mmCIF file of C-alpha atoms in Angstrom:
data_model
loop_
_atom_site.group_PDB
_atom_site.id
_atom_site.type_symbol
_atom_site.label_atom_id
_atom_site.label_comp_id
_atom_site.label_asym_id
_atom_site.label_seq_id
_atom_site.Cartn_x
_atom_site.Cartn_y
_atom_site.Cartn_z
ATOM 1 C CA MET A 1 7.490 38.682 -2.582
ATOM 2 C CA ARG A 2 11.202 37.325 -2.981
ATOM 3 C CA GLU A 3 10.065 34.585 -0.644
ATOM 4 C CA LYS A 4 6.870 33.917 -2.883
ATOM 5 C CA ILE A 5 9.321 33.769 -5.873
ATOM 6 C CA LYS A 6 11.759 31.449 -4.198
ATOM 7 C CA ASN A 7 8.912 28.956 -3.183
ATOM 8 C CA TYR A 8 7.792 29.050 -6.698
ATOM 9 C CA VAL A 9 10.940 28.250 -8.161
ATOM 10 C CA ARG A 10 11.845 25.659 -5.663
ATOM 11 C CA GLU A 11 8.452 23.791 -6.164
ATOM 12 C CA THR A 12 8.710 23.716 -9.849
ATOM 13 C CA MET A 13 12.192 22.515 -9.750
ATOM 14 C CA LYS A 14 10.848 19.811 -7.291
ATOM 15 C CA ASN A 15 8.023 18.718 -9.554
ATOM 16 C CA TYR A 16 10.220 18.191 -12.369
ATOM 17 C CA GLY A 17 13.040 16.455 -10.292
ATOM 18 C CA VAL A 18 15.756 19.174 -10.857
ATOM 19 C CA ASN A 19 18.083 19.382 -7.849
ATOM 20 C CA ASP A 20 20.480 22.142 -8.667
ATOM 21 C CA GLY A 21 21.308 24.889 -6.085
ATOM 22 C CA LYS A 22 23.077 26.900 -8.201
ATOM 23 C CA LEU A 23 20.319 27.070 -10.990
ATOM 24 C CA ALA A 24 17.745 27.800 -8.284
ATOM 25 C CA LYS A 25 19.949 30.944 -7.014
ATOM 26 C CA GLU A 26 20.141 32.119 -10.581
ATOM 27 C CA LEU A 27 16.579 31.773 -11.341
ATOM 28 C CA VAL A 28 15.229 33.526 -8.120
ATOM 29 C CA SER A 29 17.583 36.345 -8.848
ATOM 30 C CA ALA A 30 16.505 36.853 -12.327
ATOM 31 C CA CYS A 31 12.875 36.684 -11.418
ATOM 32 C CA CYS A 32 13.276 39.004 -8.563
ATOM 33 C CA ASP A 33 15.144 41.528 -11.151
ATOM 34 C CA GLU A 34 12.050 41.140 -13.486
ATOM 35 C CA TYR A 35 9.587 41.647 -10.714
ATOM 36 C CA GLU A 36 11.182 45.011 -9.645
ATOM 37 C CA MET A 37 11.443 46.044 -13.437
ATOM 38 C CA GLN A 38 7.851 45.197 -13.671
ATOM 39 C CA LEU A 39 6.795 47.293 -10.733
ATOM 40 C CA SER A 40 8.711 50.222 -11.947
ATOM 41 C CA ASN A 41 6.807 50.143 -15.223
ATOM 42 C CA GLY A 42 3.498 50.418 -13.071
ATOM 43 C CA VAL A 43 2.505 46.823 -13.224
ATOM 44 C CA GLY A 44 0.671 45.618 -10.191
ATOM 45 C CA GLU A 45 1.986 43.080 -7.633
ATOM 46 C CA GLU A 46 0.189 40.183 -8.955
ATOM 47 C CA GLY A 47 0.892 40.955 -12.509
ATOM 48 C CA ALA A 48 4.682 41.474 -11.739
ATOM 49 C CA PHE A 49 4.888 38.184 -10.072
ATOM 50 C CA ASN A 50 3.092 36.401 -12.907
ATOM 51 C CA ALA A 51 5.425 37.948 -15.414
ATOM 52 C CA SER A 52 8.669 37.399 -13.369
ATOM 53 C CA VAL A 53 7.961 33.609 -13.414
ATOM 54 C CA ALA A 54 6.461 33.083 -16.632
ATOM 55 C CA ASN A 55 9.417 31.463 -18.210
ATOM 56 C CA ILE A 56 10.376 29.295 -15.282
ATOM 57 C CA GLU A 57 8.669 26.223 -16.057
ATOM 58 C CA GLU A 58 9.863 26.162 -19.576
ATOM 59 C CA ILE A 59 13.688 26.806 -18.376
ATOM 60 C CA VAL A 60 13.254 23.853 -15.834
ATOM 61 C CA LYS A 61 11.599 21.515 -18.384
ATOM 62 C CA ALA A 62 14.422 22.381 -20.715
ATOM 63 C CA LYS A 63 16.997 20.917 -18.067
ATOM 64 C CA VAL A 64 15.450 17.497 -17.440
ATOM 65 C CA SER A 65 12.302 15.354 -18.124
ATOM 66 C CA PRO A 66 9.846 15.771 -15.452
ATOM 67 C CA ARG A 67 9.572 12.918 -12.905
ATOM 68 C CA ASN A 68 6.201 11.644 -11.498
ATOM 69 C CA LYS A 69 5.958 12.747 -8.027
ATOM 70 C CA PHE A 70 3.950 9.914 -6.597
ATOM 71 C CA THR A 71 6.405 7.434 -7.707
ATOM 72 C CA PHE A 72 7.588 6.783 -4.191
ATOM 73 C CA ALA A 73 4.026 6.572 -2.738
ATOM 74 C CA LEU A 74 2.999 4.177 -5.473
ATOM 75 C CA GLY A 75 6.262 1.831 -4.800
ATOM 76 C CA MET A 76 5.373 1.869 -1.075
ATOM 77 C CA GLY A 77 1.722 0.927 -1.882
ATOM 78 C CA VAL A 78 3.082 -2.082 -3.964
ATOM 79 C CA LEU A 79 5.491 -3.230 -1.506
ATOM 80 C CA ALA A 80 2.866 -2.960 1.493
ATOM 81 C CA LEU A 81 0.446 -4.937 -0.543
ATOM 82 C CA PHE A 82 3.114 -7.514 -1.416
ATOM 83 C CA LEU A 83 3.856 -7.921 2.380
ATOM 84 C CA SER A 84 0.458 -8.088 3.446
ATOM 85 C CA ALA A 85 -0.626 -10.407 0.873
ATOM 86 C CA MET A 86 2.382 -12.601 1.791
ATOM 87 C CA GLU A 87 1.175 -12.633 5.565
ATOM 88 C CA MET A 88 -2.207 -13.895 4.447
ATOM 89 C CA ILE A 89 -0.567 -16.587 2.359
ATOM 90 C CA ALA A 90 1.664 -17.579 4.976
ATOM 91 C CA SER A 91 -0.995 -18.295 7.356
ATOM 92 C CA LEU A 92 -1.929 -21.436 5.217
ATOM 93 C CA LEU A 93 1.673 -22.826 5.129
ATOM 94 C CA VAL A 94 3.251 -22.344 8.462
ATOM 95 C CA ARG A 95 2.867 -22.227 12.151
ATOM 96 C CA ASN A 96 1.054 -18.991 12.391
ATOM 97 C CA ILE A 97 2.305 -17.589 15.845
ATOM 98 C CA GLU A 98 5.693 -18.379 15.219
ATOM 99 C CA PHE A 99 5.768 -16.889 11.788
ATOM 100 C CA TYR A 100 3.771 -13.830 12.747
ATOM 101 C CA SER A 101 5.986 -13.127 16.114
ATOM 102 C CA VAL A 102 9.187 -12.497 13.799
ATOM 103 C CA GLU A 103 7.786 -11.110 10.585
ATOM 104 C CA ILE A 104 5.385 -8.501 11.923
ATOM 105 C CA PRO A 105 8.068 -6.753 13.910
ATOM 106 C CA VAL A 106 10.559 -7.069 11.298
ATOM 107 C CA VAL A 107 8.295 -5.442 8.756
ATOM 108 C CA TRP A 108 7.510 -2.616 11.266
ATOM 109 C CA LEU A 109 11.220 -1.948 11.823
ATOM 110 C CA GLY A 110 11.748 -2.231 8.062
ATOM 111 C CA LEU A 111 9.137 0.522 7.482
ATOM 112 C CA GLY A 112 11.044 2.777 10.216
ATOM 113 C CA VAL A 113 14.311 2.206 8.390
ATOM 114 C CA ILE A 114 12.829 3.113 5.174
ATOM 115 C CA LEU A 115 11.382 6.332 6.818
ATOM 116 C CA ILE A 116 14.729 7.479 8.208
ATOM 117 C CA LEU A 117 16.369 6.640 4.785
ATOM 118 C CA TYR A 118 13.711 9.003 3.177
ATOM 119 C CA LEU A 119 14.465 11.633 5.587
ATOM 120 C CA ILE A 120 18.137 11.525 4.843
ATOM 121 C CA PHE A 121 18.176 11.034 1.009
ATOM 122 C CA LYS A 122 15.266 12.998 -0.058
ATOM 123 C CA ARG A 123 15.701 15.974 2.401
ATOM 124 C CA ARG A 124 15.523 18.344 -0.394
ATOM 125 C CA SER A 125 12.442 17.145 -1.994
ATOM 126 C CA TYR A 126 9.939 15.989 0.766
ATOM 127 C CA ARG A 127 6.519 15.675 -0.189
ATOM 128 C CA TRP A 128 3.733 15.718 2.591
ATOM 129 C CA PHE A 129 1.690 12.809 0.948
ATOM 130 C CA ASP A 130 5.125 10.370 1.245
ATOM 131 C CA PHE A 131 5.000 10.964 4.847
ATOM 132 C CA ILE A 132 1.159 10.215 5.095
ATOM 133 C CA VAL A 133 1.805 6.978 3.302
ATOM 134 C CA LEU A 134 4.707 5.820 5.531
ATOM 135 C CA GLY A 135 2.981 7.074 8.594
ATOM 136 C CA VAL A 136 -0.387 5.216 8.052
ATOM 137 C CA LEU A 137 1.666 1.893 7.099
ATOM 138 C CA LEU A 138 3.896 2.146 10.308
ATOM 139 C CA LEU A 139 0.604 2.884 12.260
ATOM 140 C CA SER A 140 -1.212 -0.026 10.596
ATOM 141 C CA TRP A 141 1.676 -2.600 11.309
ATOM 142 C CA PHE A 142 2.218 -1.214 14.606
ATOM 143 C CA ALA A 143 -1.584 -1.618 15.663
ATOM 144 C CA THR A 144 -1.225 -5.330 14.604
ATOM 145 C CA LEU A 145 1.957 -5.959 16.584
ATOM 146 C CA TYR A 146 0.296 -4.113 19.639
ATOM 147 C CA GLN A 147 -2.847 -6.332 19.360
ATOM 148 C CA LEU A 148 -0.785 -9.578 19.001
ATOM 149 C CA LEU A 149 1.887 -8.844 21.338
ATOM 150 C CA GLY A 150 0.133 -10.745 24.198
ATOM 151 C CA VAL A 151 -0.344 -13.644 21.842
ATOM 152 C CA PHE A 152 3.424 -13.672 21.022
ATOM 153 C CA LEU A 153 4.161 -13.616 24.879
ATOM 154 C CA PHE A 154 1.594 -16.376 25.466
ATOM 155 C CA ASN A 155 1.788 -17.456 29.200
ATOM 156 C CA TYR A 156 2.518 -21.002 28.843
ATOM 157 C CA THR A 157 1.563 -23.568 31.614
ATOM 158 C CA PRO A 158 1.997 -27.326 31.312
ATOM 159 C CA GLY A 159 -1.105 -28.890 29.393
ATOM 160 C CA SER A 160 -2.176 -25.587 27.764
ATOM 161 C CA TYR A 161 -1.574 -24.410 24.203
ATOM 162 C CA ASN A 162 -2.694 -21.528 21.780
ATOM 163 C CA ASP A 163 -3.621 -21.242 18.125
ATOM 164 C CA LEU A 164 -3.843 -18.156 15.879
ATOM 165 C CA ASN A 165 -5.895 -18.479 12.811
ATOM 166 C CA PHE A 166 -6.326 -15.914 10.056
ATOM 167 C CA ILE A 167 -9.724 -15.141 8.422
ATOM 168 C CA PHE A 168 -9.744 -13.289 5.303
ATOM 169 C CA PRO A 169 -9.419 -10.508 4.872
ATOM 170 C CA CYS A 170 -8.857 -8.676 8.299
ATOM 171 C CA ILE A 171 -9.507 -10.859 11.251
ATOM 172 C CA PHE A 172 -7.256 -12.952 13.502
ATOM 173 C CA ASP A 173 -8.902 -15.677 15.621
ATOM 174 C CA TYR A 174 -7.022 -16.511 18.687
ATOM 175 C CA ARG A 175 -7.773 -19.584 20.787
ATOM 176 C CA VAL A 176 -6.336 -20.547 23.857
ATOM 177 C CA HIS A 177 -6.817 -23.990 25.794
ATOM 178 C CA ARG A 178 -5.898 -24.472 29.259
ATOM 179 C CA GLU A 179 -5.437 -27.581 31.221
ATOM 180 C CA TRP A 180 -8.498 -27.122 33.371
ATOM 181 C CA MET A 181 -10.727 -26.788 30.139
ATOM 182 C CA GLY A 182 -12.671 -29.808 28.737
ATOM 183 C CA GLU A 183 -11.692 -31.376 25.561
ATOM 184 C CA GLY A 184 -12.433 -29.269 22.784
ATOM 185 C CA ASN A 185 -12.873 -26.163 24.816
ATOM 186 C CA TYR A 186 -11.120 -22.797 24.030
ATOM 187 C CA SER A 187 -11.278 -19.266 25.199
ATOM 188 C CA THR A 188 -11.423 -17.271 21.755
ATOM 189 C CA THR A 189 -10.628 -13.687 21.079
ATOM 190 C CA TYR A 190 -10.655 -11.729 17.866
ATOM 191 C CA PHE A 191 -8.261 -9.172 16.618
ATOM 192 C CA PHE A 192 -8.658 -6.658 13.662
ATOM 193 C CA TYR A 193 -5.948 -7.201 10.957
ATOM 194 C CA SER A 194 -5.569 -3.645 9.251
ATOM 195 C CA ASN A 195 -2.534 -4.378 7.346
ATOM 196 C CA PHE A 196 -4.363 -5.832 3.962
ATOM 197 C CA LEU A 197 -6.947 -3.378 3.660
ATOM 198 C CA VAL A 198 -4.633 -0.436 4.421
ATOM 199 C CA SER A 199 -2.237 -1.524 1.996
ATOM 200 C CA PHE A 200 -4.716 -1.975 -0.654
ATOM 201 C CA ALA A 201 -6.397 1.489 -0.152
ATOM 202 C CA ILE A 202 -2.842 3.158 -0.435
ATOM 203 C CA PHE A 203 -1.990 1.164 -3.437
ATOM 204 C CA ILE A 204 -5.341 2.062 -5.310
ATOM 205 C CA THR A 205 -5.023 5.923 -4.276
ATOM 206 C CA ALA A 206 -1.328 6.019 -5.143
ATOM 207 C CA LEU A 207 -1.916 4.395 -8.577
ATOM 208 C CA VAL A 208 -4.886 6.563 -9.335
ATOM 209 C CA LEU A 209 -2.621 9.766 -8.533
ATOM 210 C CA PHE A 210 0.265 8.236 -10.442
ATOM 211 C CA MET A 211 -1.507 7.740 -13.553
ATOM 212 C CA ARG A 212 -3.136 11.212 -13.506
ATOM 213 C CA GLN A 213 0.254 12.552 -13.008
ATOM 214 C CA LYS A 214 1.715 10.602 -15.797
ATOM 215 C CA PHE A 215 -1.079 11.851 -18.102
ATOM 216 C CA ARG A 216 -0.121 15.607 -17.043
ATOM 217 C CA ILE A 217 3.548 14.977 -17.688
ATOM 218 C CA LYS A 218 2.863 13.556 -21.195
ATOM 219 C CA THR A 219 0.648 16.398 -21.930
ATOM 220 C CA ASN A 220 3.147 18.956 -20.806
ATOM 221 C CA LEU A 221 6.001 17.358 -22.893
ATOM 222 C CA PHE A 222 3.768 17.214 -25.980
ATOM 223 C CA ASN A 223 2.950 20.902 -25.683
ATOM 224 C CA LYS A 224 6.600 21.730 -24.906
#
């Protein structure tokens, strides 16, 4: 039961953004003492547990205003949506192959760095949905990089050239002309571009969760 009490205290403190190891130990100790006292008074295990943690949320709320636990997920959704939108816009402004051969690997590596920094600096307040968001984004950009790797490493021969065009919202049209082909003839390959759709889905989902949590926080503070 001590482990259950400890998990409850830690989760409550995490939800309100309170990172105080000393306070956590004190609360767990006080809750365990209260639990044992309730048991000695003939209260059942479930009732004793509820009584022991009854005031935890109030104590934690008194320490600091709660934070929205979906802030990071929403921030990543906004960042990913911005990057994918820029990728689409850039297709109208620059030489596509040269741009994407640099930009896509850089974004993928950047997401990897964000994951590493998250693991380092948020180690006491990990949230499973943050890992899902980062994992899905990494997978999406890796899938795009993997598909276009052959395009970036184009096997050039004299008289040959290639062209990469973006078709909104999720298709790359890759055309290759070889010297032995007739004028205006190309071999065409299509690649699925998932970054924009994935980013948009993450952004909308995170936004809904963020707004719902924000409403709950306001309600709790109003009833405080």
